[in-house]
Amino acid sequence: MEPAEYDDEHDDPDEARSAEGDDGGAEEEETRRPRSVYGVGTEPDVRFSLANERTALAWLRTGLTLVAGGVALTTLASFGEGNEVLDIIAGMACLAGGVLALAAISGWRRRERALRLGEPLPAPRILPVLVAAVALFALAMAGYAVYQVVT
Amino acid sequence: MKTPVTTAGLEGDSGAQPQRTMLSWHRTVLSVTLGTLVVSLTAQRQEHSIIAAIAALAAFALLATVLRSLRRWGPYAPARWDVLRLTCGAVVVLGGMGLMLAMANLLG
């Protein structure tokens, strides 16, 4: 798990910081939140922690994309009459975006805890849900298109 | 003379992890701000002036707060969690506003 070019002399961040004269390290450790994450385990390699943060940010942006898509669909629906389906889809997209944002922060917590405890990284819980939602959405849209053609 | 504090584990870092993470933060903050402005403009177009005003003010407040928090950001800084939670909250609020717009459009 240790990446290439890693400096073995500094694999314990606390030790390294105290060696560099950082007296506020222990105090800072106490004030770090959330305690459910930083109150357990030991400090992991900071690169993994930063990668975890970037993953959470990427999920947040995915949620934001869904929200923006939903708002764009609302605008599209307002151009004409009888676009209730578009409004419903827009509402669902906005809702899903919000849920995805919450899942992003929950996933960050779980991964950070696992990193600190030296446990295997947990499987992403939201990914299967997202895949199922996209598949259901595709089926629903196909059904709607067939319905429009038939009627 | 005070020894500069360095982050352990990053001395031999060829991947520029803090810089990449900060860039990721900037992309996210920019996206959230633009998203909020899109919600604001859409609400204004649909004549929901209250939602438009709230979204516009939220965009400004969010940008100011997050940029201020990001100044204190660091690999071991407590501000990491605060700014992450704030950004997550902003996306959830945006989702709620989008849902309100869709519902208003549907019912109106």
mmCIF file of C-alpha atoms in Angstrom:
data_model
loop_
_atom_site.group_PDB
_atom_site.id
_atom_site.type_symbol
_atom_site.label_atom_id
_atom_site.label_comp_id
_atom_site.label_asym_id
_atom_site.label_seq_id
_atom_site.Cartn_x
_atom_site.Cartn_y
_atom_site.Cartn_z
ATOM 1 C CA MET A 1 0.000 0.000 0.000
ATOM 2 C CA GLU A 2 2.972 2.253 0.460
ATOM 3 C CA PRO A 3 3.585 4.315 -2.668
ATOM 4 C CA ALA A 4 6.902 4.638 -4.394
ATOM 5 C CA GLU A 5 9.335 7.343 -3.353
ATOM 6 C CA TYR A 6 7.909 7.375 0.157
ATOM 7 C CA ASP A 7 10.285 8.604 2.815
ATOM 8 C CA ASP A 8 10.534 5.844 5.411
ATOM 9 C CA GLU A 9 12.130 8.155 7.937
ATOM 10 C CA HIS A 10 8.944 10.165 8.230
ATOM 11 C CA ASP A 11 6.244 7.541 8.217
ATOM 12 C CA ASP A 12 4.895 8.620 11.612
ATOM 13 C CA PRO A 13 3.482 12.143 11.251
ATOM 14 C CA ASP A 14 3.200 12.791 14.995
ATOM 15 C CA GLU A 15 6.783 11.804 15.561
ATOM 16 C CA ALA A 16 7.956 13.870 12.649
ATOM 17 C CA ARG A 17 6.035 16.917 13.805
ATOM 18 C CA SER A 18 7.326 16.738 17.345
ATOM 19 C CA ALA A 19 10.844 16.344 16.002
ATOM 20 C CA GLU A 20 10.346 19.563 14.075
ATOM 21 C CA GLY A 21 9.348 21.486 17.178
ATOM 22 C CA ASP A 22 5.600 21.643 16.657
ATOM 23 C CA ASP A 23 4.426 21.886 20.273
ATOM 24 C CA GLY A 24 0.828 22.564 19.354
ATOM 25 C CA GLY A 25 0.492 19.202 17.600
ATOM 26 C CA ALA A 26 -1.125 17.310 20.493
ATOM 27 C CA GLU A 27 -3.465 20.172 21.270
ATOM 28 C CA GLU A 28 -4.420 20.497 17.623
ATOM 29 C CA GLU A 29 -5.089 16.759 17.495
ATOM 30 C CA GLU A 30 -7.567 17.161 20.365
ATOM 31 C CA THR A 31 -9.511 19.906 18.594
ATOM 32 C CA ARG A 32 -9.803 18.208 15.226
ATOM 33 C CA ARG A 33 -13.330 17.348 14.268
ATOM 34 C CA PRO A 34 -15.269 15.122 13.827
ATOM 35 C CA ARG A 35 -14.228 13.248 16.949
ATOM 36 C CA SER A 36 -15.857 10.084 15.580
ATOM 37 C CA VAL A 37 -13.065 10.097 12.981
ATOM 38 C CA TYR A 38 -10.106 11.809 14.628
ATOM 39 C CA GLY A 39 -10.749 10.285 18.035
ATOM 40 C CA VAL A 40 -9.810 6.820 16.834
ATOM 41 C CA GLY A 41 -6.707 5.156 15.454
ATOM 42 C CA THR A 42 -3.465 6.746 14.376
ATOM 43 C CA GLU A 43 -2.587 9.325 11.790
ATOM 44 C CA PRO A 44 -2.472 7.697 8.331
ATOM 45 C CA ASP A 45 -0.163 8.651 5.485
ATOM 46 C CA VAL A 46 -1.377 12.146 4.684
ATOM 47 C CA ARG A 47 -1.412 11.397 0.959
ATOM 48 C CA PHE A 48 -4.128 8.792 1.431
ATOM 49 C CA SER A 49 -6.082 11.208 3.584
ATOM 50 C CA LEU A 50 -5.835 13.926 0.942
ATOM 51 C CA ALA A 51 -6.863 11.450 -1.762
ATOM 52 C CA ASN A 52 -9.904 10.586 0.358
ATOM 53 C CA GLU A 53 -10.780 14.269 0.558
ATOM 54 C CA ARG A 54 -10.515 14.631 -3.212
ATOM 55 C CA THR A 55 -12.771 11.610 -3.670
ATOM 56 C CA ALA A 56 -15.391 13.203 -1.413
ATOM 57 C CA LEU A 57 -15.099 16.452 -3.372
ATOM 58 C CA ALA A 58 -15.577 14.561 -6.637
ATOM 59 C CA TRP A 59 -18.772 13.003 -5.245
ATOM 60 C CA LEU A 60 -19.934 16.453 -4.134
ATOM 61 C CA ARG A 61 -19.413 17.757 -7.650
ATOM 62 C CA THR A 62 -21.344 14.785 -9.037
ATOM 63 C CA GLY A 63 -24.235 15.688 -6.737
ATOM 64 C CA LEU A 64 -23.971 19.290 -7.806
ATOM 65 C CA THR A 65 -24.102 18.237 -11.469
ATOM 66 C CA LEU A 66 -27.357 16.407 -10.786
ATOM 67 C CA VAL A 67 -28.794 19.503 -9.104
ATOM 68 C CA ALA A 68 -27.675 21.745 -11.971
ATOM 69 C CA GLY A 69 -29.151 19.287 -14.481
ATOM 70 C CA GLY A 70 -32.418 19.300 -12.550
ATOM 71 C CA VAL A 71 -32.572 23.093 -12.549
ATOM 72 C CA ALA A 72 -31.800 23.142 -16.288
ATOM 73 C CA LEU A 73 -34.662 20.690 -16.877
ATOM 74 C CA THR A 74 -37.000 22.942 -14.862
ATOM 75 C CA THR A 75 -36.106 25.791 -17.193
ATOM 76 C CA LEU A 76 -36.718 23.549 -20.198
ATOM 77 C CA ALA A 77 -40.079 22.461 -18.788
ATOM 78 C CA SER A 78 -41.187 26.061 -18.355
ATOM 79 C CA PHE A 79 -40.936 26.728 -22.116
ATOM 80 C CA GLY A 80 -44.175 24.967 -22.954
ATOM 81 C CA GLU A 81 -47.318 23.425 -21.551
ATOM 82 C CA GLY A 82 -47.702 19.808 -20.519
ATOM 83 C CA ASN A 83 -44.129 19.136 -19.438
ATOM 84 C CA GLU A 84 -45.012 17.663 -16.074
ATOM 85 C CA VAL A 85 -42.758 14.669 -16.667
ATOM 86 C CA LEU A 86 -39.771 16.973 -17.081
ATOM 87 C CA ASP A 87 -40.637 18.728 -13.821
ATOM 88 C CA ILE A 88 -40.895 15.422 -11.994
ATOM 89 C CA ILE A 89 -37.539 14.297 -13.383
ATOM 90 C CA ALA A 90 -36.035 17.672 -12.451
ATOM 91 C CA GLY A 91 -37.309 17.344 -8.905
ATOM 92 C CA MET A 92 -35.933 13.822 -8.615
ATOM 93 C CA ALA A 93 -32.555 14.922 -9.972
ATOM 94 C CA CYS A 94 -32.346 17.737 -7.416
ATOM 95 C CA LEU A 95 -33.309 15.366 -4.628
ATOM 96 C CA ALA A 96 -30.752 12.803 -5.779
ATOM 97 C CA GLY A 97 -28.078 15.516 -5.898
ATOM 98 C CA GLY A 98 -28.737 16.408 -2.281
ATOM 99 C CA VAL A 99 -28.650 12.754 -1.232
ATOM 100 C CA LEU A 100 -25.390 12.263 -3.125
ATOM 101 C CA ALA A 101 -23.823 15.192 -1.258
ATOM 102 C CA LEU A 102 -24.780 13.635 2.071
ATOM 103 C CA ALA A 103 -23.445 10.280 0.874
ATOM 104 C CA ALA A 104 -20.176 11.988 -0.084
ATOM 105 C CA ILE A 105 -19.573 13.252 3.425
ATOM 106 C CA SER A 106 -20.678 9.951 4.967
ATOM 107 C CA GLY A 107 -18.296 8.069 2.674
ATOM 108 C CA TRP A 108 -15.458 10.418 3.609
ATOM 109 C CA ARG A 109 -16.020 9.640 7.288
ATOM 110 C CA ARG A 110 -16.081 5.882 6.728
ATOM 111 C CA ARG A 111 -12.937 5.866 4.598
ATOM 112 C CA GLU A 112 -11.033 8.188 6.920
ATOM 113 C CA ARG A 113 -11.920 6.000 9.910
ATOM 114 C CA ALA A 114 -10.805 2.900 8.034
ATOM 115 C CA LEU A 115 -7.512 4.608 7.116
ATOM 116 C CA ARG A 116 -6.887 5.592 10.715
ATOM 117 C CA LEU A 117 -7.729 2.155 12.048
ATOM 118 C CA GLY A 118 -5.678 0.408 9.387
ATOM 119 C CA GLU A 119 -8.732 -1.495 8.165
ATOM 120 C CA PRO A 120 -9.574 -2.341 4.557
ATOM 121 C CA LEU A 121 -11.351 0.495 2.786
ATOM 122 C CA PRO A 122 -15.139 0.070 2.885
ATOM 123 C CA ALA A 123 -16.986 -0.573 -0.362
ATOM 124 C CA PRO A 124 -18.801 2.495 -1.716
ATOM 125 C CA ARG A 125 -22.434 2.263 -0.612
ATOM 126 C CA ILE A 126 -23.780 4.926 -2.936
ATOM 127 C CA LEU A 127 -22.308 3.554 -6.171
ATOM 128 C CA PRO A 128 -24.738 0.584 -6.551
ATOM 129 C CA VAL A 129 -27.626 2.916 -5.697
ATOM 130 C CA LEU A 130 -26.473 5.406 -8.315
ATOM 131 C CA VAL A 131 -26.116 2.684 -10.964
ATOM 132 C CA ALA A 132 -29.586 1.304 -10.135
ATOM 133 C CA ALA A 133 -31.082 4.807 -10.263
ATOM 134 C CA VAL A 134 -29.537 5.529 -13.674
ATOM 135 C CA ALA A 135 -30.768 2.165 -15.012
ATOM 136 C CA LEU A 136 -34.292 2.787 -13.679
ATOM 137 C CA PHE A 137 -34.276 6.294 -15.102
ATOM 138 C CA ALA A 138 -33.209 4.979 -18.513
ATOM 139 C CA LEU A 139 -36.013 2.381 -18.430
ATOM 140 C CA ALA A 140 -38.565 4.988 -17.379
ATOM 141 C CA MET A 141 -37.505 7.343 -20.179
ATOM 142 C CA ALA A 142 -37.657 4.521 -22.719
ATOM 143 C CA GLY A 143 -41.152 3.653 -21.499
ATOM 144 C CA TYR A 144 -42.197 7.289 -21.700
ATOM 145 C CA ALA A 145 -40.848 7.588 -25.261
ATOM 146 C CA VAL A 146 -42.774 4.452 -26.325
ATOM 147 C CA TYR A 147 -45.907 5.831 -24.654
ATOM 148 C CA GLN A 148 -45.538 9.118 -26.534
ATOM 149 C CA VAL A 149 -45.138 7.299 -29.870
ATOM 150 C CA VAL A 150 -48.135 5.009 -29.246
ATOM 151 C CA THR A 151 -50.466 7.795 -28.116
ATOM 152 C CA MET B 1 14.302 31.320 14.657
ATOM 153 C CA LYS B 2 11.207 29.156 14.429
ATOM 154 C CA THR B 3 11.558 26.052 12.314
ATOM 155 C CA PRO B 4 8.940 26.010 9.573
ATOM 156 C CA VAL B 5 6.323 23.315 10.123
ATOM 157 C CA THR B 6 6.255 20.735 7.384
ATOM 158 C CA THR B 7 3.759 17.975 6.857
ATOM 159 C CA ALA B 8 5.249 14.572 7.406
ATOM 160 C CA GLY B 9 4.991 12.179 4.505
ATOM 161 C CA LEU B 10 5.067 14.877 1.857
ATOM 162 C CA GLU B 11 8.816 15.453 1.673
ATOM 163 C CA GLY B 12 9.307 13.010 -1.155
ATOM 164 C CA ASP B 13 5.903 13.653 -2.665
ATOM 165 C CA SER B 14 6.165 13.810 -6.415
ATOM 166 C CA GLY B 15 2.395 13.963 -6.807
ATOM 167 C CA ALA B 16 1.904 17.470 -5.395
ATOM 168 C CA GLN B 17 -0.964 16.180 -3.230
ATOM 169 C CA PRO B 18 -1.755 19.393 -1.320
ATOM 170 C CA GLN B 19 -1.782 21.402 -4.528
ATOM 171 C CA ARG B 20 -4.054 18.863 -6.237
ATOM 172 C CA THR B 21 -6.394 18.861 -3.260
ATOM 173 C CA MET B 22 -6.499 22.655 -3.163
ATOM 174 C CA LEU B 23 -7.235 22.747 -6.893
ATOM 175 C CA SER B 24 -10.018 20.255 -6.301
ATOM 176 C CA TRP B 25 -11.386 22.543 -3.602
ATOM 177 C CA HIS B 26 -11.288 25.500 -5.959
ATOM 178 C CA ARG B 27 -13.129 23.567 -8.655
ATOM 179 C CA THR B 28 -15.777 22.525 -6.155
ATOM 180 C CA VAL B 29 -16.262 26.003 -4.708
ATOM 181 C CA LEU B 30 -16.477 27.495 -8.177
ATOM 182 C CA SER B 31 -19.027 24.854 -9.215
ATOM 183 C CA VAL B 32 -21.167 25.421 -6.124
ATOM 184 C CA THR B 33 -21.089 29.184 -6.613
ATOM 185 C CA LEU B 34 -22.029 28.905 -10.282
ATOM 186 C CA GLY B 35 -24.727 26.369 -9.411
ATOM 187 C CA THR B 36 -26.194 28.770 -6.879
ATOM 188 C CA LEU B 37 -26.202 31.573 -9.411
ATOM 189 C CA VAL B 38 -27.917 29.288 -11.961
ATOM 190 C CA VAL B 39 -30.622 28.510 -9.389
ATOM 191 C CA SER B 40 -30.949 32.219 -8.667
ATOM 192 C CA LEU B 41 -31.306 33.159 -12.341
ATOM 193 C CA THR B 42 -33.768 30.323 -12.982
ATOM 194 C CA ALA B 43 -35.873 31.393 -10.010
ATOM 195 C CA GLN B 44 -35.793 34.978 -11.226
ATOM 196 C CA ARG B 45 -36.891 33.877 -14.686
ATOM 197 C CA GLN B 46 -39.782 31.926 -13.185
ATOM 198 C CA GLU B 47 -40.739 34.953 -11.066
ATOM 199 C CA HIS B 48 -39.906 33.388 -7.727
ATOM 200 C CA SER B 49 -38.124 36.461 -6.476
ATOM 201 C CA ILE B 50 -37.701 35.233 -2.887
ATOM 202 C CA ILE B 51 -35.905 32.047 -3.960
ATOM 203 C CA ALA B 52 -33.806 34.110 -6.382
ATOM 204 C CA ALA B 53 -32.777 36.536 -3.659
ATOM 205 C CA ILE B 54 -32.013 33.780 -1.139
ATOM 206 C CA ALA B 55 -29.930 31.868 -3.690
ATOM 207 C CA ALA B 56 -27.982 34.962 -4.742
ATOM 208 C CA LEU B 57 -27.246 35.920 -1.135
ATOM 209 C CA ALA B 58 -26.332 32.318 -0.329
ATOM 210 C CA ALA B 59 -23.887 32.264 -3.250
ATOM 211 C CA PHE B 60 -22.138 35.368 -1.963
ATOM 212 C CA ALA B 61 -22.075 34.191 1.651
ATOM 213 C CA LEU B 62 -20.849 30.742 0.668
ATOM 214 C CA LEU B 63 -18.053 32.093 -1.489
ATOM 215 C CA ALA B 64 -16.860 34.431 1.250
ATOM 216 C CA THR B 65 -17.057 31.825 4.022
ATOM 217 C CA VAL B 66 -15.462 28.983 2.123
ATOM 218 C CA LEU B 67 -12.621 31.102 0.763
ATOM 219 C CA ARG B 68 -11.983 32.344 4.317
ATOM 220 C CA SER B 69 -11.993 28.778 5.654
ATOM 221 C CA LEU B 70 -9.734 27.587 2.864
ATOM 222 C CA ARG B 71 -7.057 30.057 4.006
ATOM 223 C CA ARG B 72 -6.765 27.951 7.149
ATOM 224 C CA TRP B 73 -6.870 24.683 5.216
ATOM 225 C CA GLY B 74 -3.998 22.258 5.672
ATOM 226 C CA PRO B 75 -3.442 18.503 5.712
ATOM 227 C CA TYR B 76 -3.815 18.436 9.529
ATOM 228 C CA ALA B 77 -5.922 21.542 10.076
ATOM 229 C CA PRO B 78 -9.303 21.418 11.865
ATOM 230 C CA ALA B 79 -10.728 23.646 9.115
ATOM 231 C CA ARG B 80 -10.805 20.673 6.723
ATOM 232 C CA TRP B 81 -13.925 19.225 8.288
ATOM 233 C CA ASP B 82 -15.654 22.617 8.645
ATOM 234 C CA VAL B 83 -15.233 23.534 5.030
ATOM 235 C CA LEU B 84 -16.225 20.051 3.842
ATOM 236 C CA ARG B 85 -19.398 20.145 5.920
ATOM 237 C CA LEU B 86 -20.196 23.663 4.748
ATOM 238 C CA THR B 87 -19.814 22.727 1.093
ATOM 239 C CA CYS B 88 -21.921 19.601 1.556
ATOM 240 C CA GLY B 89 -24.603 21.703 3.234
ATOM 241 C CA ALA B 90 -24.527 24.144 0.328
ATOM 242 C CA VAL B 91 -25.128 21.353 -2.206
ATOM 243 C CA VAL B 92 -28.010 19.977 -0.097
ATOM 244 C CA VAL B 93 -29.566 23.455 0.140
ATOM 245 C CA LEU B 94 -29.153 23.910 -3.606
ATOM 246 C CA GLY B 95 -30.854 20.571 -4.186
ATOM 247 C CA GLY B 96 -33.723 21.721 -1.958
ATOM 248 C CA MET B 97 -34.050 24.972 -3.903
ATOM 249 C CA GLY B 98 -34.055 23.092 -7.199
ATOM 250 C CA LEU B 99 -36.739 20.775 -5.846
ATOM 251 C CA MET B 100 -38.806 23.765 -4.754
ATOM 252 C CA LEU B 101 -38.501 25.299 -8.222
ATOM 253 C CA ALA B 102 -39.559 22.046 -9.871
ATOM 254 C CA MET B 103 -42.532 21.678 -7.510
ATOM 255 C CA ALA B 104 -43.570 25.308 -8.022
ATOM 256 C CA ASN B 105 -43.384 24.811 -11.775
ATOM 257 C CA LEU B 106 -45.388 21.599 -11.541
ATOM 258 C CA LEU B 107 -48.097 22.978 -9.270
ATOM 259 C CA GLY B 108 -48.229 26.399 -10.881
#
